[in-house]
Short mmCIF file of N, CA and C in Angstrom, two decimals:
data_model
loop_
_atom_site.label_atom_id
_atom_site.label_comp_id
_atom_site.label_asym_id
_atom_site.label_seq_id
_atom_site.Cartn_x
_atom_site.Cartn_y
_atom_site.Cartn_z
N MET A 25 102.73 188.08 11.72
CA MET A 25 102.91 187.29 10.52
C MET A 25 103.08 188.24 9.34
N SER A 26 104.09 188.03 8.54
CA SER A 26 104.32 188.92 7.41
C SER A 26 103.77 188.29 6.14
N ALA A 27 103.25 189.14 5.29
CA ALA A 27 102.73 188.67 4.00
C ALA A 27 103.90 188.45 3.07
N SER A 28 103.90 187.33 2.38
CA SER A 28 104.99 187.08 1.45
C SER A 28 104.56 187.45 0.04
N HIS A 29 105.52 187.87 -0.72
CA HIS A 29 105.29 188.26 -2.11
C HIS A 29 105.21 187.00 -2.96
N PRO A 30 104.33 186.95 -3.96
CA PRO A 30 104.22 185.74 -4.79
C PRO A 30 105.54 185.32 -5.43
N MET A 31 106.40 186.28 -5.78
CA MET A 31 107.69 185.91 -6.39
C MET A 31 108.61 185.22 -5.40
N ASP A 32 108.42 185.49 -4.09
CA ASP A 32 109.23 184.83 -3.08
C ASP A 32 108.92 183.34 -2.99
N MET A 33 107.74 182.95 -3.41
CA MET A 33 107.30 181.56 -3.28
C MET A 33 107.51 180.76 -4.56
N MET A 34 108.00 181.38 -5.62
CA MET A 34 108.25 180.68 -6.87
C MET A 34 109.47 179.80 -6.77
N SER A 35 109.41 178.67 -7.46
CA SER A 35 110.60 177.84 -7.57
C SER A 35 111.52 178.48 -8.61
N ALA A 36 112.73 177.99 -8.68
CA ALA A 36 113.69 178.51 -9.65
C ALA A 36 113.20 178.29 -11.08
N ILE A 37 112.63 177.13 -11.36
CA ILE A 37 112.17 176.86 -12.72
C ILE A 37 110.96 177.72 -13.06
N GLN A 38 110.11 178.01 -12.09
CA GLN A 38 108.99 178.93 -12.33
C GLN A 38 109.50 180.33 -12.62
N ALA A 39 110.53 180.76 -11.89
CA ALA A 39 111.12 182.08 -12.14
C ALA A 39 111.70 182.14 -13.54
N ALA A 40 112.41 181.09 -13.94
CA ALA A 40 112.96 181.04 -15.29
C ALA A 40 111.84 181.07 -16.33
N GLY A 41 110.76 180.36 -16.05
CA GLY A 41 109.61 180.36 -16.95
C GLY A 41 108.97 181.73 -17.07
N LEU A 42 108.84 182.42 -15.95
CA LEU A 42 108.25 183.77 -15.94
C LEU A 42 109.05 184.72 -16.83
N TRP A 43 110.35 184.82 -16.57
CA TRP A 43 111.17 185.78 -17.31
C TRP A 43 111.38 185.35 -18.75
N SER A 44 111.44 184.05 -19.00
CA SER A 44 111.54 183.58 -20.38
C SER A 44 110.29 183.95 -21.16
N GLY A 45 109.13 183.78 -20.55
CA GLY A 45 107.88 184.16 -21.20
C GLY A 45 107.82 185.64 -21.52
N VAL A 46 108.24 186.48 -20.58
CA VAL A 46 108.24 187.92 -20.81
C VAL A 46 109.21 188.29 -21.94
N LEU A 47 110.38 187.67 -21.95
CA LEU A 47 111.36 187.95 -23.00
C LEU A 47 110.85 187.52 -24.38
N ILE A 48 110.16 186.40 -24.43
CA ILE A 48 109.58 185.96 -25.71
C ILE A 48 108.50 186.93 -26.16
N LEU A 49 107.71 187.47 -25.22
CA LEU A 49 106.71 188.48 -25.58
C LEU A 49 107.36 189.74 -26.15
N ILE A 50 108.52 190.11 -25.61
CA ILE A 50 109.25 191.27 -26.16
C ILE A 50 109.65 190.99 -27.60
N LEU A 51 110.15 189.78 -27.88
CA LEU A 51 110.50 189.43 -29.26
C LEU A 51 109.28 189.50 -30.18
N LEU A 52 108.15 188.99 -29.72
CA LEU A 52 106.93 189.04 -30.53
C LEU A 52 106.48 190.47 -30.78
N ALA A 53 106.55 191.31 -29.75
CA ALA A 53 106.14 192.72 -29.92
C ALA A 53 107.05 193.43 -30.91
N LEU A 54 108.34 193.20 -30.82
CA LEU A 54 109.27 193.83 -31.76
C LEU A 54 109.09 193.30 -33.18
N SER A 55 108.78 192.03 -33.30
CA SER A 55 108.48 191.45 -34.62
C SER A 55 107.22 192.09 -35.20
N GLY A 56 106.22 192.27 -34.36
CA GLY A 56 104.99 192.93 -34.79
C GLY A 56 105.23 194.35 -35.25
N LEU A 57 106.13 195.05 -34.57
CA LEU A 57 106.48 196.41 -34.96
C LEU A 57 107.10 196.42 -36.36
N VAL A 58 107.96 195.46 -36.65
CA VAL A 58 108.57 195.36 -37.97
C VAL A 58 107.48 195.14 -39.03
N VAL A 59 106.56 194.23 -38.76
CA VAL A 59 105.49 193.94 -39.72
C VAL A 59 104.63 195.18 -39.96
N ARG A 60 104.26 195.87 -38.88
CA ARG A 60 103.43 197.08 -39.03
C ARG A 60 104.14 198.15 -39.84
N ARG A 61 105.42 198.32 -39.61
CA ARG A 61 106.16 199.34 -40.37
C ARG A 61 106.35 198.91 -41.82
N ARG A 62 106.50 197.63 -42.07
CA ARG A 62 106.58 197.16 -43.46
C ARG A 62 105.28 197.48 -44.19
N GLN A 63 104.15 197.24 -43.52
CA GLN A 63 102.86 197.53 -44.13
C GLN A 63 102.68 199.03 -44.36
N ARG A 64 103.00 199.83 -43.36
CA ARG A 64 102.82 201.28 -43.45
C ARG A 64 103.64 201.88 -44.58
N HIS A 65 104.87 201.42 -44.72
CA HIS A 65 105.78 201.99 -45.72
C HIS A 65 105.84 201.17 -47.00
N GLN A 66 105.07 200.10 -47.05
CA GLN A 66 105.02 199.21 -48.23
C GLN A 66 106.42 198.74 -48.63
N ILE A 67 107.12 198.19 -47.64
CA ILE A 67 108.46 197.66 -47.84
C ILE A 67 108.40 196.16 -47.59
N SER A 68 108.65 195.38 -48.62
CA SER A 68 108.53 193.93 -48.45
C SER A 68 109.83 193.26 -48.03
N PHE A 69 110.97 193.91 -48.29
CA PHE A 69 112.25 193.30 -47.95
C PHE A 69 113.25 194.39 -47.58
N GLY A 70 114.07 194.11 -46.59
CA GLY A 70 115.07 195.10 -46.19
C GLY A 70 114.42 196.31 -45.56
N ASP A 71 115.11 197.44 -45.65
CA ASP A 71 114.56 198.66 -45.06
C ASP A 71 114.34 199.78 -46.07
N ALA A 72 114.75 199.56 -47.31
CA ALA A 72 114.56 200.54 -48.40
C ALA A 72 115.07 201.93 -48.02
N GLY A 73 116.04 201.99 -47.12
CA GLY A 73 116.58 203.28 -46.71
C GLY A 73 115.67 204.07 -45.78
N ASN A 74 114.58 203.47 -45.33
CA ASN A 74 113.63 204.14 -44.45
C ASN A 74 114.12 204.03 -43.02
N ILE A 75 114.35 205.17 -42.36
CA ILE A 75 114.94 205.19 -41.02
C ILE A 75 114.05 204.50 -39.99
N GLU A 76 112.72 204.64 -40.12
CA GLU A 76 111.81 203.95 -39.20
C GLU A 76 111.92 202.43 -39.36
N MET A 77 112.04 202.00 -40.61
CA MET A 77 112.15 200.57 -40.88
C MET A 77 113.48 200.04 -40.36
N THR A 78 114.54 200.80 -40.57
CA THR A 78 115.87 200.40 -40.07
C THR A 78 115.84 200.26 -38.56
N ALA A 79 115.25 201.23 -37.87
CA ALA A 79 115.18 201.19 -36.41
C ALA A 79 114.39 199.99 -35.92
N ALA A 80 113.27 199.72 -36.55
CA ALA A 80 112.44 198.58 -36.12
C ALA A 80 113.15 197.26 -36.35
N THR A 81 113.78 197.10 -37.52
CA THR A 81 114.46 195.83 -37.79
C THR A 81 115.68 195.64 -36.90
N ARG A 82 116.37 196.73 -36.58
CA ARG A 82 117.52 196.61 -35.67
C ARG A 82 117.08 196.34 -34.24
N ALA A 83 115.97 196.93 -33.81
CA ALA A 83 115.46 196.65 -32.46
C ALA A 83 115.13 195.17 -32.32
N PHE A 84 114.43 194.62 -33.34
CA PHE A 84 114.12 193.20 -33.32
C PHE A 84 115.39 192.37 -33.46
N GLY A 85 116.26 192.73 -34.39
CA GLY A 85 117.48 191.97 -34.62
C GLY A 85 118.36 191.93 -33.39
N ASN A 86 118.53 193.06 -32.74
CA ASN A 86 119.37 193.12 -31.55
C ASN A 86 118.77 192.26 -30.44
N ALA A 87 117.46 192.36 -30.25
CA ALA A 87 116.82 191.54 -29.23
C ALA A 87 116.97 190.06 -29.54
N SER A 88 116.82 189.71 -30.81
CA SER A 88 116.92 188.29 -31.18
C SER A 88 118.35 187.78 -31.09
N GLU A 89 119.31 188.67 -31.04
CA GLU A 89 120.71 188.28 -30.86
C GLU A 89 121.05 188.05 -29.39
N TYR A 90 120.46 188.82 -28.49
CA TYR A 90 120.82 188.75 -27.08
C TYR A 90 119.86 187.91 -26.22
N ILE A 91 118.59 187.93 -26.53
CA ILE A 91 117.62 187.23 -25.68
C ILE A 91 117.85 185.72 -25.61
N PRO A 92 118.17 185.04 -26.71
CA PRO A 92 118.38 183.58 -26.58
C PRO A 92 119.44 183.19 -25.56
N ALA A 93 120.54 183.90 -25.50
CA ALA A 93 121.57 183.60 -24.50
C ALA A 93 121.02 183.78 -23.09
N GLY A 94 120.21 184.81 -22.90
CA GLY A 94 119.60 185.03 -21.60
C GLY A 94 118.62 183.93 -21.23
N LEU A 95 117.83 183.48 -22.20
CA LEU A 95 116.88 182.39 -21.94
C LEU A 95 117.62 181.12 -21.53
N ILE A 96 118.69 180.82 -22.24
CA ILE A 96 119.47 179.63 -21.93
C ILE A 96 120.05 179.73 -20.52
N ALA A 97 120.59 180.89 -20.18
CA ALA A 97 121.17 181.07 -18.84
C ALA A 97 120.11 180.89 -17.76
N LEU A 98 118.94 181.50 -17.95
CA LEU A 98 117.88 181.39 -16.93
C LEU A 98 117.47 179.95 -16.71
N VAL A 99 117.25 179.22 -17.78
CA VAL A 99 116.79 177.83 -17.66
C VAL A 99 117.89 176.94 -17.07
N LEU A 100 119.11 177.09 -17.56
CA LEU A 100 120.19 176.27 -17.02
C LEU A 100 120.45 176.56 -15.54
N LEU A 101 120.39 177.83 -15.15
CA LEU A 101 120.56 178.15 -13.74
C LEU A 101 119.50 177.47 -12.89
N ALA A 102 118.26 177.49 -13.37
CA ALA A 102 117.18 176.83 -12.63
C ALA A 102 117.44 175.33 -12.52
N LEU A 103 117.90 174.74 -13.61
CA LEU A 103 118.12 173.29 -13.63
C LEU A 103 119.29 172.84 -12.76
N ILE A 104 120.29 173.72 -12.59
CA ILE A 104 121.45 173.30 -11.77
C ILE A 104 121.33 173.74 -10.31
N GLY A 105 120.18 174.30 -9.96
CA GLY A 105 119.93 174.57 -8.54
C GLY A 105 120.20 175.98 -8.06
N ALA A 106 120.28 176.94 -8.94
CA ALA A 106 120.45 178.33 -8.50
C ALA A 106 119.18 178.79 -7.78
N PRO A 107 119.33 179.70 -6.84
CA PRO A 107 118.14 180.18 -6.14
C PRO A 107 117.23 181.02 -7.05
N ALA A 108 115.96 180.96 -6.79
CA ALA A 108 114.99 181.73 -7.57
C ALA A 108 115.30 183.22 -7.52
N SER A 109 115.81 183.70 -6.40
CA SER A 109 116.11 185.14 -6.28
C SER A 109 117.17 185.57 -7.31
N LEU A 110 118.15 184.73 -7.57
CA LEU A 110 119.17 185.04 -8.58
C LEU A 110 118.54 185.06 -9.97
N ILE A 111 117.68 184.11 -10.24
CA ILE A 111 117.02 184.04 -11.53
C ILE A 111 116.12 185.25 -11.74
N HIS A 112 115.41 185.66 -10.69
CA HIS A 112 114.59 186.87 -10.78
C HIS A 112 115.46 188.10 -11.05
N ALA A 113 116.58 188.20 -10.36
CA ALA A 113 117.46 189.37 -10.54
C ALA A 113 117.99 189.44 -11.97
N ILE A 114 118.44 188.32 -12.48
CA ILE A 114 118.94 188.29 -13.86
C ILE A 114 117.79 188.55 -14.83
N GLY A 115 116.67 187.91 -14.61
CA GLY A 115 115.52 188.05 -15.51
C GLY A 115 115.01 189.48 -15.59
N VAL A 116 114.81 190.12 -14.45
CA VAL A 116 114.28 191.49 -14.47
C VAL A 116 115.29 192.45 -15.08
N THR A 117 116.57 192.24 -14.82
CA THR A 117 117.60 193.10 -15.40
C THR A 117 117.63 192.96 -16.92
N LEU A 118 117.53 191.73 -17.40
CA LEU A 118 117.53 191.50 -18.84
C LEU A 118 116.27 192.08 -19.50
N VAL A 119 115.12 191.88 -18.88
CA VAL A 119 113.87 192.41 -19.44
C VAL A 119 113.91 193.93 -19.51
N VAL A 120 114.29 194.57 -18.43
CA VAL A 120 114.33 196.04 -18.41
C VAL A 120 115.38 196.54 -19.41
N GLY A 121 116.52 195.88 -19.44
CA GLY A 121 117.56 196.28 -20.40
C GLY A 121 117.10 196.17 -21.84
N ARG A 122 116.43 195.08 -22.17
CA ARG A 122 115.94 194.89 -23.54
C ARG A 122 114.85 195.90 -23.88
N LEU A 123 113.98 196.21 -22.93
CA LEU A 123 112.92 197.20 -23.19
C LEU A 123 113.51 198.59 -23.39
N ILE A 124 114.41 198.99 -22.50
CA ILE A 124 115.03 200.31 -22.61
C ILE A 124 115.80 200.43 -23.93
N HIS A 125 116.52 199.39 -24.29
CA HIS A 125 117.29 199.42 -25.53
C HIS A 125 116.37 199.55 -26.74
N ALA A 126 115.32 198.74 -26.77
CA ALA A 126 114.38 198.79 -27.90
C ALA A 126 113.74 200.16 -28.02
N LEU A 127 113.32 200.72 -26.90
CA LEU A 127 112.70 202.05 -26.94
C LEU A 127 113.70 203.11 -27.42
N GLY A 128 114.94 202.99 -26.97
CA GLY A 128 115.98 203.92 -27.41
C GLY A 128 116.26 203.82 -28.90
N LEU A 129 116.14 202.63 -29.46
CA LEU A 129 116.35 202.44 -30.89
C LEU A 129 115.15 202.91 -31.71
N VAL A 130 113.96 202.58 -31.25
CA VAL A 130 112.76 202.84 -32.04
C VAL A 130 112.34 204.31 -32.00
N PHE A 131 112.55 204.98 -30.87
CA PHE A 131 112.03 206.34 -30.73
C PHE A 131 113.08 207.44 -30.78
N GLN A 132 114.35 207.09 -30.94
CA GLN A 132 115.40 208.09 -31.03
C GLN A 132 116.33 207.73 -32.17
N THR A 133 116.85 208.73 -32.84
CA THR A 133 117.82 208.46 -33.90
C THR A 133 119.23 208.71 -33.37
N GLY A 134 120.17 207.93 -33.87
CA GLY A 134 121.55 208.07 -33.44
C GLY A 134 121.76 207.52 -32.05
N PRO A 135 122.91 207.80 -31.47
CA PRO A 135 123.20 207.31 -30.12
C PRO A 135 122.18 207.87 -29.12
N SER A 136 121.77 207.04 -28.19
CA SER A 136 120.80 207.51 -27.20
C SER A 136 121.12 206.89 -25.84
N LEU A 137 120.67 207.58 -24.80
CA LEU A 137 120.86 207.08 -23.44
C LEU A 137 120.16 205.74 -23.27
N GLY A 138 118.98 205.58 -23.88
CA GLY A 138 118.25 204.32 -23.78
C GLY A 138 119.04 203.15 -24.35
N ARG A 139 119.65 203.38 -25.49
CA ARG A 139 120.45 202.30 -26.10
C ARG A 139 121.63 201.94 -25.22
N VAL A 140 122.31 202.94 -24.69
CA VAL A 140 123.49 202.70 -23.85
C VAL A 140 123.09 201.99 -22.55
N LEU A 141 122.08 202.52 -21.86
CA LEU A 141 121.65 201.89 -20.60
C LEU A 141 121.10 200.49 -20.84
N GLY A 142 120.35 200.34 -21.91
CA GLY A 142 119.78 199.04 -22.23
C GLY A 142 120.85 197.99 -22.49
N MET A 143 121.87 198.36 -23.23
CA MET A 143 122.95 197.42 -23.50
C MET A 143 123.75 197.12 -22.23
N LEU A 144 124.00 198.14 -21.41
CA LEU A 144 124.72 197.90 -20.15
C LEU A 144 123.96 196.91 -19.27
N MET A 145 122.65 197.11 -19.15
CA MET A 145 121.85 196.20 -18.34
C MET A 145 121.85 194.80 -18.94
N THR A 146 121.77 194.71 -20.26
CA THR A 146 121.80 193.41 -20.93
C THR A 146 123.12 192.72 -20.66
N TRP A 147 124.22 193.43 -20.83
CA TRP A 147 125.54 192.85 -20.60
C TRP A 147 125.71 192.41 -19.15
N ILE A 148 125.23 193.23 -18.22
CA ILE A 148 125.33 192.88 -16.80
C ILE A 148 124.55 191.59 -16.52
N ALA A 149 123.32 191.51 -17.05
CA ALA A 149 122.51 190.31 -16.84
C ALA A 149 123.20 189.08 -17.42
N LEU A 150 123.73 189.20 -18.64
CA LEU A 150 124.40 188.06 -19.26
C LEU A 150 125.70 187.70 -18.53
N LEU A 151 126.44 188.70 -18.09
CA LEU A 151 127.67 188.44 -17.35
C LEU A 151 127.38 187.73 -16.03
N VAL A 152 126.40 188.23 -15.28
CA VAL A 152 126.04 187.59 -14.02
C VAL A 152 125.54 186.17 -14.28
N GLY A 153 124.75 186.00 -15.34
CA GLY A 153 124.28 184.67 -15.70
C GLY A 153 125.43 183.73 -16.03
N ALA A 154 126.38 184.20 -16.84
CA ALA A 154 127.51 183.36 -17.24
C ALA A 154 128.39 182.99 -16.05
N VAL A 155 128.72 183.98 -15.24
CA VAL A 155 129.58 183.71 -14.08
C VAL A 155 128.86 182.78 -13.10
N SER A 156 127.57 182.98 -12.92
CA SER A 156 126.79 182.12 -12.02
C SER A 156 126.74 180.68 -12.55
N LEU A 157 126.55 180.53 -13.85
CA LEU A 157 126.55 179.18 -14.43
C LEU A 157 127.88 178.47 -14.17
N ILE A 158 128.96 179.18 -14.39
CA ILE A 158 130.28 178.60 -14.17
C ILE A 158 130.46 178.24 -12.69
N ALA A 159 130.09 179.17 -11.81
CA ALA A 159 130.24 178.95 -10.38
C ALA A 159 129.41 177.75 -9.90
N PHE A 160 128.15 177.68 -10.31
CA PHE A 160 127.31 176.56 -9.90
C PHE A 160 127.77 175.24 -10.51
N ALA A 161 128.42 175.29 -11.65
CA ALA A 161 128.89 174.07 -12.31
C ALA A 161 130.12 173.50 -11.62
N VAL A 162 130.96 174.35 -11.05
CA VAL A 162 132.20 173.85 -10.47
C VAL A 162 132.18 173.77 -8.95
N ILE A 163 131.18 174.32 -8.32
CA ILE A 163 131.12 174.29 -6.85
C ILE A 163 130.27 173.14 -6.38
#
């Protein structure tokens, strides 16, 4: 008898809930980073030309631009009957991509491998999600 992994036993909607929750936590963490840097540098609006503030606001802004599309894809895929394994694959790719991208923005200046890899993973997750939504809708 083989032991099954807890993720193997999740329904599609549970998988979407798991990855959606993690993605929302990433947004909250990045928002908290912006608030902490505003307090540290005493900047109430914008970035005041402060590179740390610019990086934090862009990390949050970029995540808030891409994560909602991913959340919608995960939930819709679950609702139209996609397998949980597909939702897990898209979810983990999007989470890792968003984390790598944020770290590349916050801890490095200028172009960075983290930003490039993070965006590639994000685009792959969104592309697979979009194509899967279309495929499940017409098949």
